[in-house]
PDB file of C-alpha atoms and ligand atoms in Angstrom:
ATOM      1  CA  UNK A 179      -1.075  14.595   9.546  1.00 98.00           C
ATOM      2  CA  UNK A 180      -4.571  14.927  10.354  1.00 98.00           C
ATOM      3  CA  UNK A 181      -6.869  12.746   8.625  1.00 98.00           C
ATOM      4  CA  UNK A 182     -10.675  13.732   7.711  1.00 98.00           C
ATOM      5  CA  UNK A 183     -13.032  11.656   6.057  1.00 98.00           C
ATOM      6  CA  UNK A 184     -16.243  14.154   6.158  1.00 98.00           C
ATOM      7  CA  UNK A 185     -17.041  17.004   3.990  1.00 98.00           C
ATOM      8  CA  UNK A 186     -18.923  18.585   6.687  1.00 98.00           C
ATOM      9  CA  UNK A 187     -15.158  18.181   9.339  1.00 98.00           C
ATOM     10  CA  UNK A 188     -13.526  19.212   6.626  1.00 98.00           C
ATOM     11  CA  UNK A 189     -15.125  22.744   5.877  1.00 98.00           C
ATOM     12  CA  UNK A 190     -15.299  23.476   9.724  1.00 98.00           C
ATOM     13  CA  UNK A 191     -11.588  22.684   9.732  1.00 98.00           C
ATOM     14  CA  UNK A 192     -10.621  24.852   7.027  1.00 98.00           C
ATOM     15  CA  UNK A 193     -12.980  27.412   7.870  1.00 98.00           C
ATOM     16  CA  UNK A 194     -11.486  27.740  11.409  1.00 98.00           C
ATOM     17  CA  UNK A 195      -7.754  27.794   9.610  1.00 98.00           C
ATOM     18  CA  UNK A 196      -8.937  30.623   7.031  1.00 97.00           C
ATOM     19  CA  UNK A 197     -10.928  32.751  10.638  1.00 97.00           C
ATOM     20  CA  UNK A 198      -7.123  32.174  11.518  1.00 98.00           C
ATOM     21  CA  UNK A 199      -5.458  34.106   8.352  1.00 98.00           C
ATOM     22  CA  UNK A 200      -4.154  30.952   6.624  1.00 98.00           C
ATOM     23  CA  UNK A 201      -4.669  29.856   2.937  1.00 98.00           C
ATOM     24  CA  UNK A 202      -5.660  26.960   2.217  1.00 98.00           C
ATOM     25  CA  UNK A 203      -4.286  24.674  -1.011  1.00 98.00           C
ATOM     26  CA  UNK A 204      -6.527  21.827  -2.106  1.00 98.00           C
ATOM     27  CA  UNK A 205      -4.785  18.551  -4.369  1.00 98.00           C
ATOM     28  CA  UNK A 206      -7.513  16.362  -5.721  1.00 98.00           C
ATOM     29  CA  UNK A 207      -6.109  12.744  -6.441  1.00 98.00           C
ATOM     30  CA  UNK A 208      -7.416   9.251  -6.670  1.00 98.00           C
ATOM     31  CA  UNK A 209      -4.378   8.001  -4.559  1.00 98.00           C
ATOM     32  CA  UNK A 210      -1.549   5.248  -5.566  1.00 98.00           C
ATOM     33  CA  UNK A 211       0.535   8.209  -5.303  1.00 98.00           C
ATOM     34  CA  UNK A 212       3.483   8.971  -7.097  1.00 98.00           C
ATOM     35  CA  UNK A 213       6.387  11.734  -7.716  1.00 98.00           C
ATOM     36  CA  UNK A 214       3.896  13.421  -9.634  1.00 98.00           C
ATOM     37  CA  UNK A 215       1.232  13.685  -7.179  1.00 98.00           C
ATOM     38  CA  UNK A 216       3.734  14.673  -4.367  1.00 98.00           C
ATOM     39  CA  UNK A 217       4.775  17.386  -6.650  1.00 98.00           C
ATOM     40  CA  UNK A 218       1.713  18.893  -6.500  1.00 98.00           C
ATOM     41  CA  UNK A 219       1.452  18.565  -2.977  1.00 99.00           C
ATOM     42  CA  UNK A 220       4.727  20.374  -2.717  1.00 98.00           C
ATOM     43  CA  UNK A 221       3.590  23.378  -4.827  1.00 98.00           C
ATOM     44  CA  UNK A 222       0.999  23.652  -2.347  1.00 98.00           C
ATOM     45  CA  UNK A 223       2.963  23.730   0.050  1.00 98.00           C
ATOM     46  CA  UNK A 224       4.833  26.452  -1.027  1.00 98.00           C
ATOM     47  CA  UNK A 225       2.057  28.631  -1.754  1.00 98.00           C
ATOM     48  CA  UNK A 226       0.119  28.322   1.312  1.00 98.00           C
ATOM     49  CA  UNK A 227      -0.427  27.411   4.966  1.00 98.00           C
ATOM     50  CA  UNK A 228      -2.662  24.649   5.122  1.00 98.00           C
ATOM     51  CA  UNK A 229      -2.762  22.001   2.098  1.00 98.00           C
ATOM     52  CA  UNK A 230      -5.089  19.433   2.166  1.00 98.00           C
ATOM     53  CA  UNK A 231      -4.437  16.236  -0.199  1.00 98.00           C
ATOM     54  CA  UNK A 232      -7.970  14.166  -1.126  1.00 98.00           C
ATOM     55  CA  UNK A 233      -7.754  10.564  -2.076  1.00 98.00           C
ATOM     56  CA  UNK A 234     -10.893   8.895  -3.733  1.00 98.00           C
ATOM     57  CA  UNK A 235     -11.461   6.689  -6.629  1.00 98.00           C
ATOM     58  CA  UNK A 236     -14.162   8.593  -8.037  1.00 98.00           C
ATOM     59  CA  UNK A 237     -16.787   5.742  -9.682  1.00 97.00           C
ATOM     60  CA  UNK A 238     -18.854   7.832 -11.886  1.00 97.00           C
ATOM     61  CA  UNK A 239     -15.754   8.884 -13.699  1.00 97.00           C
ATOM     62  CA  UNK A 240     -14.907   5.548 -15.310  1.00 97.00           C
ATOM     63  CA  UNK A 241     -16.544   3.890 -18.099  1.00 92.00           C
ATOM     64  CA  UNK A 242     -15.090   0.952 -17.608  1.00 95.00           C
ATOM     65  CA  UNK A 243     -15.911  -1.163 -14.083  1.00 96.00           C
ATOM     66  CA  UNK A 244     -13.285  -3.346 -15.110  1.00 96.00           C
ATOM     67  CA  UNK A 245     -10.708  -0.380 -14.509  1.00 96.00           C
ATOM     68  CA  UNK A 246     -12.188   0.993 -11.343  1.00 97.00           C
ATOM     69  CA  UNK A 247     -12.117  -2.868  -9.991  1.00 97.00           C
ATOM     70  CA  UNK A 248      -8.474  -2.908 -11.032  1.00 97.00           C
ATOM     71  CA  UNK A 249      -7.141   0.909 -10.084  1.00 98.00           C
ATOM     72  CA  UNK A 250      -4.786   0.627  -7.130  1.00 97.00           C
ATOM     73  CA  UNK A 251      -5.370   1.411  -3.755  1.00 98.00           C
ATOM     74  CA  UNK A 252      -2.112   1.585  -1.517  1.00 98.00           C
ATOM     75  CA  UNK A 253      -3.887   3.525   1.065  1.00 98.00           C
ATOM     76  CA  UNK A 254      -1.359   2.725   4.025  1.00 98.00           C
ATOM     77  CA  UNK A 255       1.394   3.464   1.512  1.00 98.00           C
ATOM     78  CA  UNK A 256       0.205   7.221   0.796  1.00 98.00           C
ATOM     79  CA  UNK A 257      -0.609   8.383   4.270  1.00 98.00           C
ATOM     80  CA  UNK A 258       3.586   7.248   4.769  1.00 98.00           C
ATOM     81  CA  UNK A 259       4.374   9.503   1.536  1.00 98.00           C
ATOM     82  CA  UNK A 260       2.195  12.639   2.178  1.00 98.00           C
ATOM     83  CA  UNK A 261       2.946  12.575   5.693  1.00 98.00           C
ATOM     84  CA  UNK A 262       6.842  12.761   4.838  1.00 98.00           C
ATOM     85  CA  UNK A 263       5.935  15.572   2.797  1.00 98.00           C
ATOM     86  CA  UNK A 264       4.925  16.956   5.617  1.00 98.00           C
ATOM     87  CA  UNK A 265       1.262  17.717   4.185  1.00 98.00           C
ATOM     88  CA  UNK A 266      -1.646  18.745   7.123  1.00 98.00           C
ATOM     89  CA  UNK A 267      -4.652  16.940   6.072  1.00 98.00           C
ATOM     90  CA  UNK A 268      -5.795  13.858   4.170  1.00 98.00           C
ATOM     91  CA  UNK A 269      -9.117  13.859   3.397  1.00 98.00           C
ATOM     92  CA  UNK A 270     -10.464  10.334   2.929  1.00 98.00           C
ATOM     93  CA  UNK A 271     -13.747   9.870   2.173  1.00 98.00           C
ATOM     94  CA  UNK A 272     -15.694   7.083   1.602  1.00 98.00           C
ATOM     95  CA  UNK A 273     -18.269   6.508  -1.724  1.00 97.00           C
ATOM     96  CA  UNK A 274     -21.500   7.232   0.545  1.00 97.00           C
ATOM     97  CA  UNK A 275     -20.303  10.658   1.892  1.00 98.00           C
ATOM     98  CA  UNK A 276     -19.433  11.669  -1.837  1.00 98.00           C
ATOM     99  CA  UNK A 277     -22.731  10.165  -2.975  1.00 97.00           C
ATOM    100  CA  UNK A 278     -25.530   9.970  -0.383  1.00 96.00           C
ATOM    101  CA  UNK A 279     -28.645   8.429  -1.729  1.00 95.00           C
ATOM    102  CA  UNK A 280     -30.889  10.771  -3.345  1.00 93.00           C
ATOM    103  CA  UNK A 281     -28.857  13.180  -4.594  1.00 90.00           C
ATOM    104  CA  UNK A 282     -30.319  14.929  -8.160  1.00 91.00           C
ATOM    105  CA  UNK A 283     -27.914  13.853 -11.431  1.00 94.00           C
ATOM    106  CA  UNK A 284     -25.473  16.012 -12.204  1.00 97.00           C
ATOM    107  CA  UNK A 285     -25.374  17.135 -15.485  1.00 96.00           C
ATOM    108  CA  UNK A 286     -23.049  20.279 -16.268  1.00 98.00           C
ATOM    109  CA  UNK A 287     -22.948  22.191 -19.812  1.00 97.00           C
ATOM    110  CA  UNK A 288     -19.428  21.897 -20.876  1.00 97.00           C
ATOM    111  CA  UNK A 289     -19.771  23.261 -24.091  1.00 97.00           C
ATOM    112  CA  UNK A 290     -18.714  20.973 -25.725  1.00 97.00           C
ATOM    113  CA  UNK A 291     -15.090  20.488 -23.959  1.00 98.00           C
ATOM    114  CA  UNK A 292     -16.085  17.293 -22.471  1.00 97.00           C
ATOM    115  CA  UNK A 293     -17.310  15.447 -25.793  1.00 97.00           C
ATOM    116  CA  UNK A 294     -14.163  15.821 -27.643  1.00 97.00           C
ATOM    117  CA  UNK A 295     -10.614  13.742 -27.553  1.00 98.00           C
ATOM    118  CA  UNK A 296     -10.490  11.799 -24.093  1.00 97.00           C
ATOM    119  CA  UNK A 297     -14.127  12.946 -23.749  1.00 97.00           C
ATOM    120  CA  UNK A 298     -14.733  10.867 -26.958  1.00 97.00           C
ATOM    121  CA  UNK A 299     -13.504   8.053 -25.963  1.00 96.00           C
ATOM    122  CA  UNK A 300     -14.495   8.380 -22.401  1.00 96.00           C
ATOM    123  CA  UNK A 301     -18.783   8.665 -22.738  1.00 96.00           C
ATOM    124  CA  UNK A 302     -19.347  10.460 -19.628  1.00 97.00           C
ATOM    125  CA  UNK A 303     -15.768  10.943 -18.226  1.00 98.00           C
ATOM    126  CA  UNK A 304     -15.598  14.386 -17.972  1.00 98.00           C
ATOM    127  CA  UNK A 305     -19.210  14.321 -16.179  1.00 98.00           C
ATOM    128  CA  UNK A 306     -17.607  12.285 -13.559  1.00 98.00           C
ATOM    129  CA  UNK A 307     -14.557  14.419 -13.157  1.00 98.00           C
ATOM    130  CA  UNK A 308     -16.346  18.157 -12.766  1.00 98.00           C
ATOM    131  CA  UNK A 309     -19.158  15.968 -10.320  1.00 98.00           C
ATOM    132  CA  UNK A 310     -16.515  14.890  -7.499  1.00 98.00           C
ATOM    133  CA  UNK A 311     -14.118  17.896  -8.311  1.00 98.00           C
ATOM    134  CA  UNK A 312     -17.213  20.592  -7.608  1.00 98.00           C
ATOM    135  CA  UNK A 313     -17.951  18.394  -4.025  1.00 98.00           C
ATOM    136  CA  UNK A 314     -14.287  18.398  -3.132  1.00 98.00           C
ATOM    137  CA  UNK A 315     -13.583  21.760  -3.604  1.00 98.00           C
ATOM    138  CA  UNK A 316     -17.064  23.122  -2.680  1.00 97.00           C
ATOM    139  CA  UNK A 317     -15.987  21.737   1.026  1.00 95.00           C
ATOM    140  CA  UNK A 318     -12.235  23.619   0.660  1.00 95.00           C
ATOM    141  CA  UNK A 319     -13.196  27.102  -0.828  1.00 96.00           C
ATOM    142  CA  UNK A 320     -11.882  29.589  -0.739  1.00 97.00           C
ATOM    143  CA  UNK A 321      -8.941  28.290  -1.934  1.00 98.00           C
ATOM    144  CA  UNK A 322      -5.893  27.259  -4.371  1.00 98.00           C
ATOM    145  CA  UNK A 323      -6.296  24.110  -6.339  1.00 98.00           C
ATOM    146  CA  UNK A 324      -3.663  22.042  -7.899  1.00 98.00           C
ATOM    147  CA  UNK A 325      -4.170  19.687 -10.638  1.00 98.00           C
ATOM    148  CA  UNK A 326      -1.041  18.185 -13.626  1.00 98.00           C
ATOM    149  CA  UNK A 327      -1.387  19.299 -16.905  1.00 98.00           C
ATOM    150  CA  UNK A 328      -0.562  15.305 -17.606  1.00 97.00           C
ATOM    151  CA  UNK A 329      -4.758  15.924 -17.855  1.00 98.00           C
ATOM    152  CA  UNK A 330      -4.646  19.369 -19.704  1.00 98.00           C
ATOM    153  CA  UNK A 331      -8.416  18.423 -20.892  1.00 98.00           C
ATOM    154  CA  UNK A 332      -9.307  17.975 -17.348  1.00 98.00           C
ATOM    155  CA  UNK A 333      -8.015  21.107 -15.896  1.00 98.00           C
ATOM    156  CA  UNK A 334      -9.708  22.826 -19.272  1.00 98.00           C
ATOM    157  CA  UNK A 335     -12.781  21.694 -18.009  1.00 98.00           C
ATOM    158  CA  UNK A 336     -12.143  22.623 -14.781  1.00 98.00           C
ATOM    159  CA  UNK A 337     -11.304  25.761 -15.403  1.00 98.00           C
ATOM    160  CA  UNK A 338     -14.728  26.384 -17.085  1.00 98.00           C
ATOM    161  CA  UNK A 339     -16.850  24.726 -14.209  1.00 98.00           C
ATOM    162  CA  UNK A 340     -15.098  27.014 -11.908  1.00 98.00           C
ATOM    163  CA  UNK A 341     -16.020  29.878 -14.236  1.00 98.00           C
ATOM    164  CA  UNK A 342     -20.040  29.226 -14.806  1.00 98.00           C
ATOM    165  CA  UNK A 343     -20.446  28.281 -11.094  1.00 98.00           C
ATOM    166  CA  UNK A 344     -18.520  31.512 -10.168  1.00 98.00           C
ATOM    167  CA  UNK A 345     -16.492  29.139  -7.453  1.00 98.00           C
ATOM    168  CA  UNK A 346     -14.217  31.167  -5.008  1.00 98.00           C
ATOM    169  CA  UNK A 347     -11.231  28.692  -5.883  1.00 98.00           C
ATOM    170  CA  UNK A 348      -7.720  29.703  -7.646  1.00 98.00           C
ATOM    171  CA  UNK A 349      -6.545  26.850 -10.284  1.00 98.00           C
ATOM    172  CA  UNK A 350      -2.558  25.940 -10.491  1.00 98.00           C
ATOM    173  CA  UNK A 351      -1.768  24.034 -13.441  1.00 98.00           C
ATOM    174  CA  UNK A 352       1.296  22.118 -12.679  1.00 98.00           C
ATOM    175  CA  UNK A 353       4.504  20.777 -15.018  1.00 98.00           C
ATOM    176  CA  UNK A 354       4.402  16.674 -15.744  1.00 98.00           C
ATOM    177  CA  UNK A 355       6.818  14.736 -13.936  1.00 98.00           C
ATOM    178  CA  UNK A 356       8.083  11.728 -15.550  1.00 98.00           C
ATOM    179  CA  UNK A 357      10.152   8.272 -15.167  1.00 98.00           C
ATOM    180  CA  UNK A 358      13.668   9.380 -15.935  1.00 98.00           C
ATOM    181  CA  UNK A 359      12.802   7.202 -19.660  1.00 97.00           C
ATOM    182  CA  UNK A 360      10.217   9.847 -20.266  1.00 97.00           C
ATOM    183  CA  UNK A 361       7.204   7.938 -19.366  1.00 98.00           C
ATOM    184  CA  UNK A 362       5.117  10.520 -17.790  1.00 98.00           C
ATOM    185  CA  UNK A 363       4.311   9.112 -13.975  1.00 98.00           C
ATOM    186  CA  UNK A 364       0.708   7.545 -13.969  1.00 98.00           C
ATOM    187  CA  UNK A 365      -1.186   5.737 -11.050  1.00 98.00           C
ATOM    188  CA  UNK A 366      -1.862   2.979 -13.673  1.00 97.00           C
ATOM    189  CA  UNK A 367       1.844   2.737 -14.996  1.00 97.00           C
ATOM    190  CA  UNK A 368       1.695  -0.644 -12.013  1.00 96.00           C
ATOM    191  CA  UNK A 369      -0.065  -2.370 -14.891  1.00 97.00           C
ATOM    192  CA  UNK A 370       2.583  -2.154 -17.462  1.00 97.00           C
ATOM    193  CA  UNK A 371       4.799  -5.145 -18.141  1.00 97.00           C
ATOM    194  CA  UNK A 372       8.545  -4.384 -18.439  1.00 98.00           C
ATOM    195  CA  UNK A 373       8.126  -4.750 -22.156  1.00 97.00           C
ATOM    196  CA  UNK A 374       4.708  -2.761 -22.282  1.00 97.00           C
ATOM    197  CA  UNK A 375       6.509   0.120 -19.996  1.00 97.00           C
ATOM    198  CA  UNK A 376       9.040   0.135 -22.864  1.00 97.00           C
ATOM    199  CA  UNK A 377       6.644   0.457 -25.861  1.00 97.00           C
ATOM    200  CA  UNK A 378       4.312   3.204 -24.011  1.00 97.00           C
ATOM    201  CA  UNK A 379       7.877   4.984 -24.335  1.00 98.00           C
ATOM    202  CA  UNK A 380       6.680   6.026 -28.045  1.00 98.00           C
ATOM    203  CA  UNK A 381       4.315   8.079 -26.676  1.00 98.00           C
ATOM    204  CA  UNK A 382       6.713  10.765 -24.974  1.00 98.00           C
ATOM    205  CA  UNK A 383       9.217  10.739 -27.846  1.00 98.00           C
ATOM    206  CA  UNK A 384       6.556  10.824 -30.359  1.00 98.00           C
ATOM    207  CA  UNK A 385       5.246  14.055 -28.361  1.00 98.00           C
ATOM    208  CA  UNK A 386       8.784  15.378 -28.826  1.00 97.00           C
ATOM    209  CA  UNK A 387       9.388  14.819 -31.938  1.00 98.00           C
ATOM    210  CA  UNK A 388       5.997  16.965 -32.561  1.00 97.00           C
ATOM    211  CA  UNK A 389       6.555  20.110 -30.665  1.00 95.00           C
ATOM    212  CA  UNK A 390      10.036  19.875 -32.930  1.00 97.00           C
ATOM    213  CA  UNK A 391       8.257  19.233 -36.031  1.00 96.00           C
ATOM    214  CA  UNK A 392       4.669  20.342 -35.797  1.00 95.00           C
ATOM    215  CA  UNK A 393       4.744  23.262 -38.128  1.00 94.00           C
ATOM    216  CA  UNK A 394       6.083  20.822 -40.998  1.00 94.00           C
ATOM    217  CA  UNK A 395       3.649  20.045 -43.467  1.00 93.00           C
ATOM    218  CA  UNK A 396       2.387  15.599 -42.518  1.00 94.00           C
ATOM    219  CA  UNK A 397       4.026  16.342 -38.822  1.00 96.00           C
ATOM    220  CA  UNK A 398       0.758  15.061 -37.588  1.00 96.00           C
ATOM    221  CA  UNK A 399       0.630  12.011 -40.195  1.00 96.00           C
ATOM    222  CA  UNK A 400       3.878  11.113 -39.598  1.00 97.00           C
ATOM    223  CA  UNK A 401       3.448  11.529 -35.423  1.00 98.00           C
ATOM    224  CA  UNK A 402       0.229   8.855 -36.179  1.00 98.00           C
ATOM    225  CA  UNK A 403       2.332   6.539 -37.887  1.00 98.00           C
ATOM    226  CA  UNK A 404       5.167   6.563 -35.760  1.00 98.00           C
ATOM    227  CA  UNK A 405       3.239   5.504 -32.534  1.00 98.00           C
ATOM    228  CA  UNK A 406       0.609   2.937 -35.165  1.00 97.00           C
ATOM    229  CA  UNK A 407       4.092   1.359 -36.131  1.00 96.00           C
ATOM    230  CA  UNK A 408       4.658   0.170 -32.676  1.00 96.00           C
ATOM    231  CA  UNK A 409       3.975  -3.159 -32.052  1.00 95.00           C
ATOM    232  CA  UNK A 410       1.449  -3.425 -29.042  1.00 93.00           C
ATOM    233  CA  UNK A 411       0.365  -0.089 -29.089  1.00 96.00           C
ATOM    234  CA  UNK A 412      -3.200   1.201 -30.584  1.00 96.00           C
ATOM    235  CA  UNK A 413      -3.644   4.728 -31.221  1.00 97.00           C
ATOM    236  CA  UNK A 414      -6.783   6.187 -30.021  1.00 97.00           C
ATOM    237  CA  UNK A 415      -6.689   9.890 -31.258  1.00 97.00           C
ATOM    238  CA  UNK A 416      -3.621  12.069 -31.963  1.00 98.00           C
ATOM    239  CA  UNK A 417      -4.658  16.342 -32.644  1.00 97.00           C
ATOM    240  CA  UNK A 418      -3.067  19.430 -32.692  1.00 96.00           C
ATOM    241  CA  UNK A 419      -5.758  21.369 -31.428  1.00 96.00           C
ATOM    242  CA  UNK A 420      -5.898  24.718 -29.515  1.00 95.00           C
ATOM    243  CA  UNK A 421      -6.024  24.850 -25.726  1.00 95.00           C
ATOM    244  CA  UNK A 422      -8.495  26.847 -25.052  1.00 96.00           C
ATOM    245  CA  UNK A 423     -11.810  25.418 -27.543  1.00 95.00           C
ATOM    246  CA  UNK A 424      -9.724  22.099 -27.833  1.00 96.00           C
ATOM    247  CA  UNK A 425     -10.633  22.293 -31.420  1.00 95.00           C
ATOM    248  CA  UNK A 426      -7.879  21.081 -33.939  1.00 94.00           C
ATOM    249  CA  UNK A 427      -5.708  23.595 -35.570  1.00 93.00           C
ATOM    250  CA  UNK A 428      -3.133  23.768 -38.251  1.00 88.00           C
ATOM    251  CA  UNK A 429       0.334  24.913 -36.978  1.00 79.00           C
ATOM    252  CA  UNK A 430       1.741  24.786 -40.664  1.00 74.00           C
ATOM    253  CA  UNK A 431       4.032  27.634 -41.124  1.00 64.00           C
TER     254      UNK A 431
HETATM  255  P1  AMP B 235      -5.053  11.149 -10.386  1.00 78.68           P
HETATM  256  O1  AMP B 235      -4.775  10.599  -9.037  1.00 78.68           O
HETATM  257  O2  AMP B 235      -4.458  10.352 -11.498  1.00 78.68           O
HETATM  258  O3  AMP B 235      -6.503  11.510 -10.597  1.00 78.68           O
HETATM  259  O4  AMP B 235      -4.264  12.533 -10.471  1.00 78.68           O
HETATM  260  C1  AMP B 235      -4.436  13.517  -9.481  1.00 78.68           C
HETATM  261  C2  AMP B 235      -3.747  14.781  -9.937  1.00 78.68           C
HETATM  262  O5  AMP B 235      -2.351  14.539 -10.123  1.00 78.68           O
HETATM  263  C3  AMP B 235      -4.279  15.300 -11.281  1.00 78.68           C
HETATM  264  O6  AMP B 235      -4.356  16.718 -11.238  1.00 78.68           O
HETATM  265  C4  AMP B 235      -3.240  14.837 -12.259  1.00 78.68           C
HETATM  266  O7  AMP B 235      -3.161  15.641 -13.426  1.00 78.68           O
HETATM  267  C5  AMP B 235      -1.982  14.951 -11.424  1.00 78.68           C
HETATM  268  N1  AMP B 235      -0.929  14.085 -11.945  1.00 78.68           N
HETATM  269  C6  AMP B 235      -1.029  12.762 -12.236  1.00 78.68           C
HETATM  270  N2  AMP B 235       0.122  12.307 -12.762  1.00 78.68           N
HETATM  271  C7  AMP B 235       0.978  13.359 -12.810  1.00 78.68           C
HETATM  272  C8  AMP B 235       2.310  13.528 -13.276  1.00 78.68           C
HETATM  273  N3  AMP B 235       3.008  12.531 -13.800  1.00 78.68           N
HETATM  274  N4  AMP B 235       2.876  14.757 -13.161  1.00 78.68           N
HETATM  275  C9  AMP B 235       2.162  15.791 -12.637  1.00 78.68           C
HETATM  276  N5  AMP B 235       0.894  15.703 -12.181  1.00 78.68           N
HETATM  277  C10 AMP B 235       0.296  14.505 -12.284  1.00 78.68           C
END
């Protein structure tokens, strides 16, 4: 596996593999990789003839320096799994070639998708996100980009930045892998506690139990309650809304 750790190497690269016929598949992560992640990787794989993997703890997309400090970074431990997966190229770069000095603030209308849900309790979040996902994939395009719909917001917003800045990349929402309990694989799932792994479990039944229920009438209530109820776990927002405006909706029949 070839490893890259400029955007400028990595656009000749991939410009040389495209003068050559091949496709090119792009999978943004922050590393601490997991079956999810490598799932991605493998649907890239699949669909075309070079796939580059990134790895980079984006700063400017947390609010919290206490959870940037704290996200894992098992660098020597991903370039073993992606290069079993037989991916081409890592691209690693470091926080000054994302964010030479200088650079004008990036501030992208998202209509209004980045203020709601995560975005509301995330000031800024979404900012982040669109900010390193527009320099990564400005470097790769044209090309096929994968991202989980674990972070359906994100790829919503995503899918719009691609649109206004008329980007020459393909997206590829891809299925959530979870633990076999349910838990849906996360980077920060290290974190958890045996018994805090257990009660984040009410989070993919819960989810269940709605797309069963969700056209009763109090689905949503009762969904709330069930996850409140839980000892240890603090609900920050729970909506049926619609995925395109993200806007809540009522499902009752
Ligand atoms: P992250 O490293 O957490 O920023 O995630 C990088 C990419 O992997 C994003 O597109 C995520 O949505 C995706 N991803 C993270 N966890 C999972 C999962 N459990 N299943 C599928 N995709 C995932």
């Amino acid at each position: 596996m070839e490893i890259i750790t400029t955007r400028k190497a990595l656009k000749e690269t991939l410009d040389q593999h495209r003068r050559s016929g091949r496709s090119v598949g792009i999978v943004p992560t922050m590393g601490a990789l997991h079956a999810g992640h490598i799932s991605l990787v493998e649907r890239a794989l699949a669909g075309n003839d070079v796939v580059v993997c990134t790895i980079f703890v984006n700063p400017t997309q947390f609010n919290d320096p206490n959870d940037l400090e704290r996200y894992p970074r098992p660098i020597e431990n991903d370039k073993k799994m992606l290069a079993k997966t037989a991916c081409h190229i890592l691209f690693l770069p470091d926080a000054d070639e994302m964010y030479p000095e200088g650079e004008p603030a990036w501030n992208l209308d998202l209509e209004g998708l980045d203020t709601v849900l995560e975005g509301a309790h995330r000031p800024g979040h979404y900012q982040g996100v669109t900010q390193v996902v527009y320099k990564l994939l400005s470097a790769g395009m044209p090309c096929t980009a994968y991202f989980g719909q674990k972070d359906y917001q994100q790829f919503r917003v995503l899918a719009h930045m691609v649109d206004v800045k008329k980007m020459e990349v393909n997206l590829v929402r891809c299925a959530i892998v979870r633990e076999p309990d349910g838990l849906a694989m996360s980077s920060r799932n290290v974190h958890l506690s045996p018994g805090e792994h257990e009660r984040a479990l009410v989070l993919s039944r819960t989810l269940s139990w709605l797309q069963q229920h969700y056209t009763e009438r109090d689905a949503l209530s009762e969904a709330r309650a069930m996850i409140e109820r839980t000892p240890g776990v603090e609900l920050d927002y729970l909506e049926i809304v619609d995925g395109n405006r993200m806007e809540p909706v009522s499902p009752l029949k």
